[in-house]
Amino acid sequence: MIEIEAVSHRIGQVTILDHVGTRLPRGAMTALIGPNGAGKSTLLNLVARLLPLQEGRIAVEGLDVTRTPSRALALRMAVLGQDTAIGSRLRVRELVGFGRWPHHQGRPDPADAAAVLAALDAFGLTPLGARFLDELSGGQRQRAFVAMTFAQATDWLLLDEPLNNLDMAHARALMARLHSLVREEGKSVVLVVHEVNYAAAWADHIVALRDGRIVAEGPPAEVLTPAILCDIYGMEMAVTEHAGRPLVLHHI
Amino acid sequence: MRVSSWVLLALAPLSLASLMTGAASLDPSSLGADPRAWMLLMESRLPRTLAVLLTGAALAVAGVVMQQLVRNRFVEPGTIGTAESAAIGLLAITLIAPASPVWVKMLAASLAAMAGTALFLALIRRLPPREVLLVPLVGLILSGVLQSAATFVAWQTDLMQYLGIWLMTGEFSGVVAGRYALLWIAGAATCLAWVAADRLALLGLGEQTVTGLGLNPVAVMRLGLLVVALVTAMVVVTVGMVPFVGLVVPNVVARLMGDNLRATLPVVAAVGAALVLACDLLGRLIRYPYELPVGTVLGVLGSLLFLWLLWRPQRA
C-alpha cells in the first residue's frame, strides 16, 4: 500500500497539490486521472521521490520515501517518468539492461541477463534489441522505456503517461500486459492516463484530481459518472456501459 | 569491435614512429652500444610519446564525461571554461605563493577547474532544456569571460608569458623525463571514469531516471566533475590546452558504437591517444627539423573531422 498523507506542493506562489491524502491499494491497478495541470504527475513524482517532498508524508509499503535509502526504494518501485527524451545513443537492450541496476549495481549476473531478455520479449522488442534508441519510432522508444521499468522487477510500477506515442494496438497491448501483471503476478501498478476509457476498462481503482485536490476516488463504476466527470473536466459527457465496464463518450 | 581493433593496430606503429622521430636522429640498432642513443630514447622520446598518449586518452575521456554531465554533445572541457579556470587557479597560486611546491600548484589548478566547471553546470541548469545549442554557447561565453579575467590579472602582474603557455595551443616539445609526471594523474582520473562508466552512462538518461534506479545523481555528477577537472588541470599545467580531442573523438565513437560507456570508454581513450599522437607526429614532420604545436595541427585536422562528421551521409 502507498500511503499519502496531507501532501502539499508549491512551485513559487502556485499551489500544485493542496493537502492531498489517500491510500493506493496493493495488488491493484490504480489510475490517476484529471485535466492538464491537476497535479497527477506531481503526485506520482512525489511518490517516486523524483521531486523533494515539501509538506506531508508518503510511505511505500511502510517505507517513508524521504528517509528510506534510494536504492532500497528502487528495489520496491520502478518509475517511468515523462521525460524520456534522452541524448544518449544507447541500444534498446542496453537501456533495458539499465533497469537491472538496483539489483546488480554494475555487476550483472546471468539472472540479470535473463530478466532483460524476458523484458524485451514481453514488449515485442526482441527484434529491436540491437537498434539504437534514436533510430526507433516514438512508440517503439516508449515501449523500450516501459520494458526498462519492467526489467527492474519491482512490486510497484509507477508510470507517468505510459501510453504516450503508442498507437491503439500497442496501447491496448500495454494495458493488457499491465493488467496481467497485476492479476497473475500480484504486482501493483499506478499510472497517469489522459484517456479515461483506458482507466475505465482496466483500472481497479481510480483517483481523480482537479486543481491539486482529490475530487473522487474508488472503483471505475463509482468515479466515472456524468456528474463527477463534469466536475473534473468541466464538460458534459455521457457514460454508457460496455462489457460490464463504464464507457465514457467524451468525444461527441 | 572493428573500430577498436583498427585503432589498437594503429597505436603500435604510431608509437614506434614517435619514438624514432625528432630533430636528433636515433638509430635503433645502436641502442645497445651507444649510451647517448639510449639516453635520447629514455629521457626525451619515450617521455614525449607517453605524455602524448596520456594526454590524448585523458582529454577524449574527459570530453565524454563532460558531455554526459550536461547531456549535450557540443561541449568539451576546453570550450566551457574548465581550462581557463585551471589557468586562473595557477595564476592565483603563482601570485599568492610563488614558491609553493608543484603539488600545491596542481591542487590549486584542479580546485579552480572544478569550481569553474561547477559554475558552468549551475548556469546551464537555468537554460530551457530544449535549446541544445545554448549550452555550448553559454560555455563559450563563460570561457571568454574567464579568459579575459585571467588576461587582465596576468597583464597587470606581468605574467602574460605563463598564461600563454597554459592556454595557447598545447605542445609537447618541452616534455622530457620527470616533467610529465602529472599526466599520470590525468591517466588515473581516466581510469576512475572507467570504473564509474555505468553510472556516468546512466547520467545521460536524465536525473529522473537515475533517481528512479536508486542512484544519487548529484554524487555521480560530482564524480564526473572531479574527472573533468583533474584531467584538464593536469594537461593545462603540463603541456597547455589541446583543443578538439574532447569534442571530436567522443562524437565519432558515439556515432559508431553508441554511448554504453562501459564498452566505449576504452575505445574513446585509444582513439584520442592515436589522434593526438598522429597530430604530434605530423607537427614534427611538416617542417622537419622544426616543429608545429600539436594544437595547431589538431585545430586544422579536428575541424575537418568535425565537418565530415556533420556532412557524412546517414546510414539507413
XYZ file of C-alpha atoms in Angstrom:
568
model
C 0.000 0.000 0.000
C 1.109 3.546 -0.698
C 0.037 5.975 1.988
C -0.197 9.643 1.089
C -0.936 11.990 3.967
C -1.585 15.733 3.780
C 0.779 16.265 0.854
C 1.072 19.792 -0.476
C 3.377 21.049 -3.186
C 4.073 24.562 -4.357
C 6.165 25.982 -7.153
C 6.738 29.641 -6.345
C 3.337 31.070 -5.484
C 1.403 28.420 -7.384
C -0.130 25.579 -5.401
C 0.167 22.357 -7.377
C -1.123 19.974 -4.701
C -3.222 21.038 -1.762
C -3.417 18.696 1.228
C -3.787 15.517 -0.747
C -4.332 12.349 1.234
C -5.216 8.885 0.005
C -4.185 5.250 0.021
C -3.285 3.391 -3.146
C -4.190 -0.288 -2.813
C -1.681 -3.087 -3.183
C -2.189 -5.743 -5.850
C -4.349 -3.475 -7.978
C -4.098 -1.098 -10.891
C -4.676 2.493 -9.871
C -5.244 5.188 -12.480
C -4.700 8.868 -11.742
C -6.975 10.951 -13.953
C -7.757 14.620 -14.262
C -7.331 17.579 -16.611
C -3.983 19.143 -17.512
C -2.410 20.822 -14.525
C -4.447 18.852 -11.985
C -1.293 17.652 -10.233
C -1.348 13.993 -11.330
C 2.267 13.872 -12.468
C 3.444 15.885 -9.493
C 1.763 13.454 -7.129
C 3.300 10.491 -8.943
C 6.742 12.129 -8.937
C 6.480 12.837 -5.212
C 5.612 9.200 -4.514
C 8.531 8.166 -6.722
C 10.851 10.567 -4.802
C 11.743 12.278 -8.088
C 10.659 15.564 -6.522
C 11.538 16.631 -2.981
C 8.564 16.331 -0.657
C 7.707 19.777 0.692
C 4.869 19.004 3.035
C 3.110 15.874 4.232
C 4.180 12.259 4.328
C 4.373 9.472 1.745
C 5.157 5.853 2.557
C 5.513 2.943 0.126
C 4.865 -0.354 1.904
C 5.621 1.415 5.146
C 8.884 2.934 3.847
C 8.937 6.694 4.190
C 10.119 7.993 0.799
C 12.095 10.857 2.286
C 14.052 8.734 4.749
C 14.475 5.361 3.063
C 17.713 4.928 1.098
C 17.070 5.475 -2.583
C 18.376 2.049 -3.541
C 16.023 0.270 -1.129
C 13.145 2.143 -2.770
C 14.438 1.229 -6.226
C 14.024 -2.432 -5.292
C 10.383 -1.788 -4.301
C 9.154 0.519 -7.035
C 10.119 1.225 -10.609
C 9.339 4.577 -12.176
C 8.733 5.655 -15.733
C 8.996 9.426 -15.907
C 7.537 11.623 -18.606
C 10.907 12.968 -19.663
C 12.109 10.175 -21.900
C 13.885 12.468 -24.354
C 17.411 11.274 -23.889
C 20.572 12.430 -25.563
C 22.438 9.182 -25.172
C 22.865 6.827 -28.079
C 22.034 3.526 -26.409
C 20.883 0.277 -27.867
C 17.465 -0.967 -26.755
C 18.929 -3.882 -24.825
C 21.455 -1.600 -23.093
C 18.650 0.699 -21.974
C 16.532 -2.187 -20.712
C 19.661 -3.573 -19.038
C 19.995 -0.377 -17.001
C 16.657 -1.279 -15.437
C 18.545 -4.030 -13.593
C 20.861 -1.511 -11.970
C 19.287 -1.623 -8.469
C 19.867 -5.380 -8.427
C 23.438 -5.586 -9.683
C 24.985 -2.122 -9.211
C 27.133 -2.572 -12.294
C 27.923 -6.287 -11.996
C 25.213 -8.100 -13.920
C 24.942 -11.871 -13.478
C 23.112 -14.402 -15.706
C 19.847 -13.784 -13.842
C 20.032 -10.116 -14.838
C 20.667 -11.030 -18.463
C 17.681 -13.392 -18.399
C 15.469 -10.672 -16.914
C 16.497 -8.287 -19.695
C 15.670 -10.860 -22.372
C 12.312 -11.544 -20.718
C 11.510 -7.824 -20.618
C 12.443 -7.381 -24.290
C 10.283 -10.350 -25.180
C 7.334 -9.156 -23.093
C 7.139 -5.912 -25.061
C 7.880 -7.306 -28.501
C 11.283 -5.650 -28.591
C 13.443 -8.718 -29.168
C 13.980 -7.956 -32.875
C 14.886 -4.360 -31.996
C 17.338 -5.242 -29.218
C 20.449 -4.183 -31.110
C 18.951 -0.984 -32.533
C 19.880 2.442 -31.234
C 17.093 4.344 -29.491
C 17.453 7.327 -31.809
C 16.700 5.048 -34.757
C 13.304 3.992 -33.359
C 9.849 5.472 -33.721
C 8.361 7.318 -30.760
C 6.132 4.376 -29.899
C 8.956 1.840 -30.069
C 11.071 4.051 -27.847
C 8.223 4.398 -25.362
C 7.927 0.600 -25.234
C 11.662 0.334 -24.618
C 11.317 2.620 -21.608
C 8.378 0.641 -20.271
C 10.421 -2.545 -20.733
C 13.239 -0.955 -18.732
C 10.812 -0.256 -15.899
C 9.513 -3.810 -16.170
C 13.058 -5.251 -16.030
C 13.506 -3.606 -12.654
C 11.215 -6.385 -11.372
C 9.673 -4.441 -8.508
C 6.363 -4.979 -6.712
C 5.251 -1.476 -7.608
C 5.276 0.139 -11.045
C 4.689 3.884 -11.290
C 4.088 5.019 -14.849
C 3.605 8.615 -15.913
C 1.563 8.566 -19.124
C 2.892 5.243 -20.395
C 0.539 5.387 -23.384
C 2.331 8.428 -24.830
C 3.147 7.913 -28.504
C 1.595 4.458 -28.607
C -0.849 3.518 -31.358
C -4.144 1.814 -30.438
C -2.822 -1.702 -30.774
C 0.241 -1.066 -28.644
C -1.697 0.969 -26.098
C -4.181 -1.848 -25.619
C -1.413 -4.446 -25.504
C 0.414 -2.459 -22.837
C -2.710 -2.074 -20.696
C -3.466 -5.797 -21.052
C 0.113 -6.591 -20.104
C -0.074 -4.378 -17.009
C -3.421 -5.928 -16.137
C -1.975 -9.426 -16.265
C 0.996 -8.298 -14.141
C -1.495 -7.234 -11.511
C -3.742 -10.298 -11.773
C -1.178 -13.028 -12.292
C 1.966 -11.780 -10.597
C 0.382 -9.779 -7.823
C 2.102 -6.540 -8.777
C 0.730 -3.097 -8.068
C 0.560 -0.513 -10.815
C -0.068 3.222 -10.544
C -0.387 5.136 -13.773
C -1.306 8.545 -15.041
C -3.643 8.350 -18.051
C -5.324 11.016 -20.114
C -7.797 8.820 -21.939
C -10.330 7.975 -19.218
C -11.578 4.930 -21.110
C -8.289 3.103 -20.527
C -8.849 3.713 -16.833
C -12.464 2.629 -17.204
C -11.556 -0.614 -18.942
C -8.501 -1.746 -16.989
C -8.106 0.040 -13.668
C -9.307 -1.380 -10.349
C -9.118 1.944 -8.590
C -9.318 5.490 -9.878
C -8.125 8.670 -8.215
C -9.488 11.789 -9.879
C -7.728 15.101 -9.323
C -8.589 18.662 -10.168
C -6.700 21.818 -9.175
C -4.428 19.930 -6.816
C -7.182 18.198 -4.865
C -8.678 14.749 -4.990
C -12.247 15.090 -6.252
C -13.248 11.460 -6.273
C -11.743 8.051 -5.763
C -12.961 4.498 -5.935
C -13.720 1.770 -8.466
C -14.348 2.937 -12.074
C -18.124 2.470 -11.861
C -18.309 4.869 -8.924
C -15.916 7.542 -10.200
C -16.789 7.633 -13.892
C -20.259 9.061 -13.625
C -21.511 12.009 -15.706
C -21.733 14.227 -12.624
C -18.210 13.570 -11.381
C -16.706 13.711 -14.869
C -18.392 17.056 -15.465
C -16.988 18.278 -12.185
C -13.462 17.177 -13.095
C -13.238 18.143 -16.755
C -15.825 20.918 -16.854
C -17.792 19.487 -19.744
C -20.898 17.382 -20.179
C -20.385 13.821 -21.315
C -22.495 10.687 -21.418
C -21.408 7.438 -19.867
C -22.635 4.082 -21.157
C -21.559 0.585 -20.362
C -19.611 -1.945 -22.334
C -18.805 -5.477 -21.166
C -19.711 -4.552 -17.634
C -17.406 -1.529 -17.539
C -18.168 2.175 -17.900
C -17.543 3.698 -21.321
C -17.187 7.464 -21.414
C -18.432 9.155 -24.575
C -16.323 12.260 -24.256
C -15.540 12.744 -27.930
C -19.032 13.502 -29.228
C 34.864 -4.354 -32.100
C 36.042 -3.473 -35.575
C 36.757 0.131 -34.631
C 38.688 -0.741 -31.507
C 40.901 -3.292 -33.230
C 41.723 -0.831 -36.010
C 42.715 1.821 -33.520
C 44.777 -0.571 -31.438
C 46.510 -1.689 -34.623
C 47.310 1.924 -35.457
C 48.621 2.784 -31.983
C 51.629 0.480 -32.113
C 53.239 1.779 -35.347
C 52.364 5.364 -34.367
C 54.124 4.955 -31.025
C 57.154 3.389 -32.716
C 57.286 6.217 -35.228
C 57.016 8.712 -32.393
C 59.974 7.097 -30.620
C 62.065 7.371 -33.799
C 61.072 10.874 -34.879
C 62.774 14.057 -33.754
C 65.425 16.628 -34.585
C 68.218 14.300 -33.441
C 68.436 11.065 -35.376
C 68.083 7.834 -33.480
C 69.445 4.588 -34.844
C 67.580 1.684 -33.263
C 70.431 -0.733 -33.975
C 72.891 1.296 -31.881
C 70.678 1.416 -28.780
C 72.585 -1.380 -27.075
C 76.032 0.087 -27.743
C 75.535 3.850 -27.710
C 74.647 5.266 -24.280
C 73.743 8.614 -25.867
C 71.129 6.997 -28.101
C 69.737 5.182 -25.087
C 69.602 8.436 -23.144
C 67.838 10.195 -26.029
C 65.240 7.448 -26.062
C 64.663 7.283 -22.308
C 64.969 10.989 -21.495
C 63.155 12.537 -24.419
C 61.414 10.291 -26.927
C 59.736 7.846 -24.575
C 58.507 10.522 -22.132
C 57.177 12.559 -25.010
C 55.372 9.604 -26.550
C 53.850 8.610 -23.208
C 52.845 12.187 -22.489
C 51.081 12.438 -25.848
C 49.273 9.131 -25.363
C 48.162 10.033 -21.844
C 47.011 13.492 -22.887
C 45.041 12.215 -25.872
C 43.346 9.432 -23.938
C 42.566 11.589 -20.905
C 41.217 14.538 -22.899
C 38.978 12.321 -25.010
C 37.559 10.607 -21.933
C 37.114 13.944 -20.149
C 35.159 15.073 -23.212
C 32.798 12.117 -22.906
C 32.320 12.725 -19.195
C 31.618 16.411 -19.758
C 29.062 15.544 -22.434
C 27.320 13.114 -20.090
C 27.276 15.707 -17.302
C 25.439 18.269 -19.402
C 23.655 15.788 -21.707
C 24.903 17.725 -24.685
C 27.286 16.613 -27.406
C 28.705 20.005 -28.316
C 30.882 20.686 -25.289
C 34.306 19.722 -24.029
C 36.362 20.983 -21.073
C 38.285 23.296 -23.408
C 35.200 25.141 -24.639
C 33.265 25.745 -21.455
C 35.842 27.392 -19.207
C 37.398 24.443 -17.391
C 40.836 25.098 -18.903
C 40.579 28.840 -18.256
C 39.562 28.159 -14.657
C 42.576 25.901 -14.187
C 44.787 28.675 -15.562
C 43.201 31.174 -13.147
C 43.951 28.786 -10.288
C 47.562 28.563 -11.396
C 47.780 32.307 -11.778
C 46.378 32.824 -8.290
C 48.778 30.425 -6.632
C 51.706 31.929 -8.592
C 50.778 35.365 -7.238
C 49.937 34.353 -3.677
C 52.622 31.774 -3.030
C 55.113 31.716 -5.904
C 57.455 29.342 -4.108
C 54.876 26.665 -3.380
C 55.741 23.122 -4.482
C 54.286 21.556 -7.629
C 51.597 19.581 -5.822
C 50.159 22.771 -4.320
C 50.007 24.394 -7.765
C 48.402 21.295 -9.154
C 45.851 21.310 -6.348
C 45.060 24.965 -6.946
C 44.596 24.345 -10.668
C 42.343 21.324 -10.030
C 40.182 23.101 -7.458
C 39.787 26.130 -9.710
C 38.935 23.875 -12.667
C 36.319 22.151 -10.556
C 34.832 25.458 -9.404
C 34.706 26.799 -12.971
C 33.019 23.668 -14.305
C 30.536 23.663 -11.420
C 29.726 27.281 -12.259
C 29.036 26.235 -15.850
C 26.783 23.401 -14.707
C 24.880 25.781 -12.435
C 24.467 28.259 -15.305
C 23.080 25.788 -17.800
C 20.540 24.457 -15.315
C 18.726 27.733 -15.851
C 18.527 27.302 -19.613
C 15.391 25.981 -21.289
C 16.026 22.247 -21.769
C 15.170 22.076 -25.458
C 17.664 24.708 -26.550
C 20.501 22.338 -27.355
C 22.814 24.935 -28.874
C 22.514 27.393 -25.995
C 24.618 25.063 -23.837
C 27.829 25.279 -25.899
C 27.197 28.997 -26.490
C 26.979 29.708 -22.780
C 30.158 27.658 -22.383
C 31.985 29.748 -24.968
C 30.829 32.962 -23.317
C 31.833 31.749 -19.864
C 35.254 30.658 -21.072
C 35.660 34.012 -22.809
C 34.806 35.883 -19.628
C 37.169 33.750 -17.546
C 39.928 34.174 -20.081
C 39.561 37.961 -20.093
C 39.723 37.978 -16.320
C 42.863 35.848 -16.420
C 44.405 38.048 -19.102
C 43.657 41.205 -17.129
C 45.305 39.875 -13.986
C 48.247 38.414 -15.886
C 48.770 41.679 -17.739
C 48.721 43.710 -14.555
C 51.165 41.390 -12.844
C 53.445 40.763 -15.812
C 52.608 37.085 -16.036
C 51.323 37.038 -19.613
C 54.001 34.576 -20.703
C 52.851 31.981 -18.180
C 49.270 32.367 -19.268
C 50.343 31.916 -22.870
C 51.992 28.603 -22.044
C 48.900 27.299 -20.295
C 46.163 28.459 -22.607
C 47.756 28.812 -26.010
C 47.889 25.769 -28.221
C 49.447 22.953 -26.300
C 52.621 21.333 -27.479
C 54.895 18.550 -26.329
C 58.368 19.690 -27.357
C 59.203 20.582 -23.773
C 58.372 17.158 -22.372
C 61.389 15.272 -21.034
C 61.706 12.605 -18.349
C 60.454 13.830 -14.983
C 58.429 16.693 -16.447
C 55.215 14.971 -17.302
C 54.522 13.036 -14.083
C 51.305 14.996 -13.526
C 49.854 13.453 -16.636
C 49.776 10.126 -14.840
C 47.223 11.719 -12.508
C 45.150 12.570 -15.571
C 45.558 8.933 -16.562
C 44.369 7.828 -13.134
C 41.336 10.102 -13.411
C 40.585 8.434 -16.739
C 40.666 5.045 -15.024
C 38.281 6.429 -12.405
C 35.892 7.367 -15.209
C 36.078 3.815 -16.481
C 35.317 2.384 -13.045
C 32.247 4.627 -12.886
C 31.380 4.105 -16.566
C 27.901 2.676 -15.920
C 26.988 5.462 -13.541
C 28.144 8.107 -15.987
C 26.235 6.410 -18.812
C 23.110 6.425 -16.648
C 23.542 10.150 -16.115
C 22.873 10.565 -19.836
C 19.347 9.240 -19.256
C 18.464 12.204 -17.078
C 18.228 12.843 -13.361
C 14.744 11.354 -13.020
C 15.800 8.011 -14.409
C 18.964 7.983 -12.302
C 16.962 8.698 -9.154
C 14.369 6.099 -10.086
C 17.117 3.496 -10.265
C 18.231 4.329 -6.749
C 21.350 6.327 -7.599
C 22.095 9.794 -6.335
C 22.550 11.927 -9.473
C 24.386 14.633 -7.533
C 27.015 12.157 -6.341
C 27.558 10.883 -9.895
C 27.850 14.454 -11.159
C 30.445 15.271 -8.510
C 32.467 12.274 -9.594
C 32.266 13.362 -13.232
C 33.250 16.871 -12.237
C 36.304 15.502 -10.427
C 37.418 13.559 -13.508
C 36.956 16.514 -15.856
C 38.720 18.956 -13.519
C 41.675 16.670 -12.764
C 42.304 15.796 -16.406
C 42.032 19.395 -17.592
C 44.160 20.821 -14.805
C 46.934 18.286 -15.285
C 47.014 18.767 -19.049
C 46.967 22.558 -18.751
C 49.771 22.509 -16.177
C 51.961 20.146 -18.186
C 51.501 20.837 -21.892
C 48.830 23.536 -22.260
C 45.363 23.094 -23.677
C 44.924 20.760 -26.636
C 41.707 21.567 -28.498
C 39.142 19.416 -30.302
C 40.131 15.997 -28.913
C 37.393 16.018 -26.291
C 34.850 17.145 -28.851
C 35.597 15.102 -31.962
C 36.617 11.742 -30.530
C 33.535 11.161 -28.320
C 31.257 12.167 -31.181
C 32.922 9.835 -33.675
C 32.875 6.908 -31.257
C 29.249 7.547 -30.255
C 28.234 7.546 -33.917
C 29.873 4.198 -34.477
C 29.362 2.421 -31.163
C 26.792 4.325 -29.142
C 27.018 5.570 -25.569
C 27.305 2.441 -23.480
C 30.391 3.827 -21.781
C 31.451 0.519 -20.272
C 32.163 -0.645 -23.816
C 33.077 2.634 -25.475
C 35.369 4.407 -22.983
C 38.427 2.238 -23.791
C 37.833 2.913 -27.486
C 37.429 6.625 -26.826
C 40.717 6.635 -24.913
C 42.518 4.714 -27.674
C 41.151 6.908 -30.462
C 42.045 10.054 -28.504
C 45.577 8.809 -27.919
C 46.002 7.817 -31.576
C 44.621 11.117 -32.852
C 46.872 13.304 -30.708
C 49.890 11.128 -31.425
C 49.263 11.279 -35.178
C 48.905 15.060 -34.987
C 52.028 15.416 -32.868
C 53.950 13.309 -35.389
C 52.638 15.419 -38.252
C 53.684 18.532 -36.371
C 57.169 17.129 -36.015
C 57.446 16.166 -39.684
C 55.804 19.012 -41.626
C 58.707 21.463 -41.127
C 61.343 18.998 -40.040
C 63.540 19.573 -38.069
C 61.352 22.391 -36.692
C 58.041 21.665 -35.018
C 54.462 22.837 -35.241
C 52.476 22.755 -31.982
C 50.147 19.763 -31.833
C 47.307 22.145 -31.001
C 47.648 23.859 -34.380
C 47.659 20.586 -36.288
C 44.649 19.382 -34.296
C 42.841 22.640 -34.916
C 43.029 22.016 -38.674
C 42.513 18.250 -38.663
C 39.913 18.349 -35.903
C 37.727 20.840 -37.701
C 37.928 18.786 -40.898
C 36.945 15.673 -38.939
C 34.061 17.522 -37.391
C 32.799 18.720 -40.772
C 32.993 15.155 -42.074
C 31.020 14.062 -39.053
C 28.290 16.605 -39.790
C 28.030 16.008 -43.521
C 28.643 12.290 -43.680
C 25.636 10.546 -45.241
C 23.491 8.855 -42.623
C 23.242 5.105 -42.677
C 19.727 3.852 -43.342
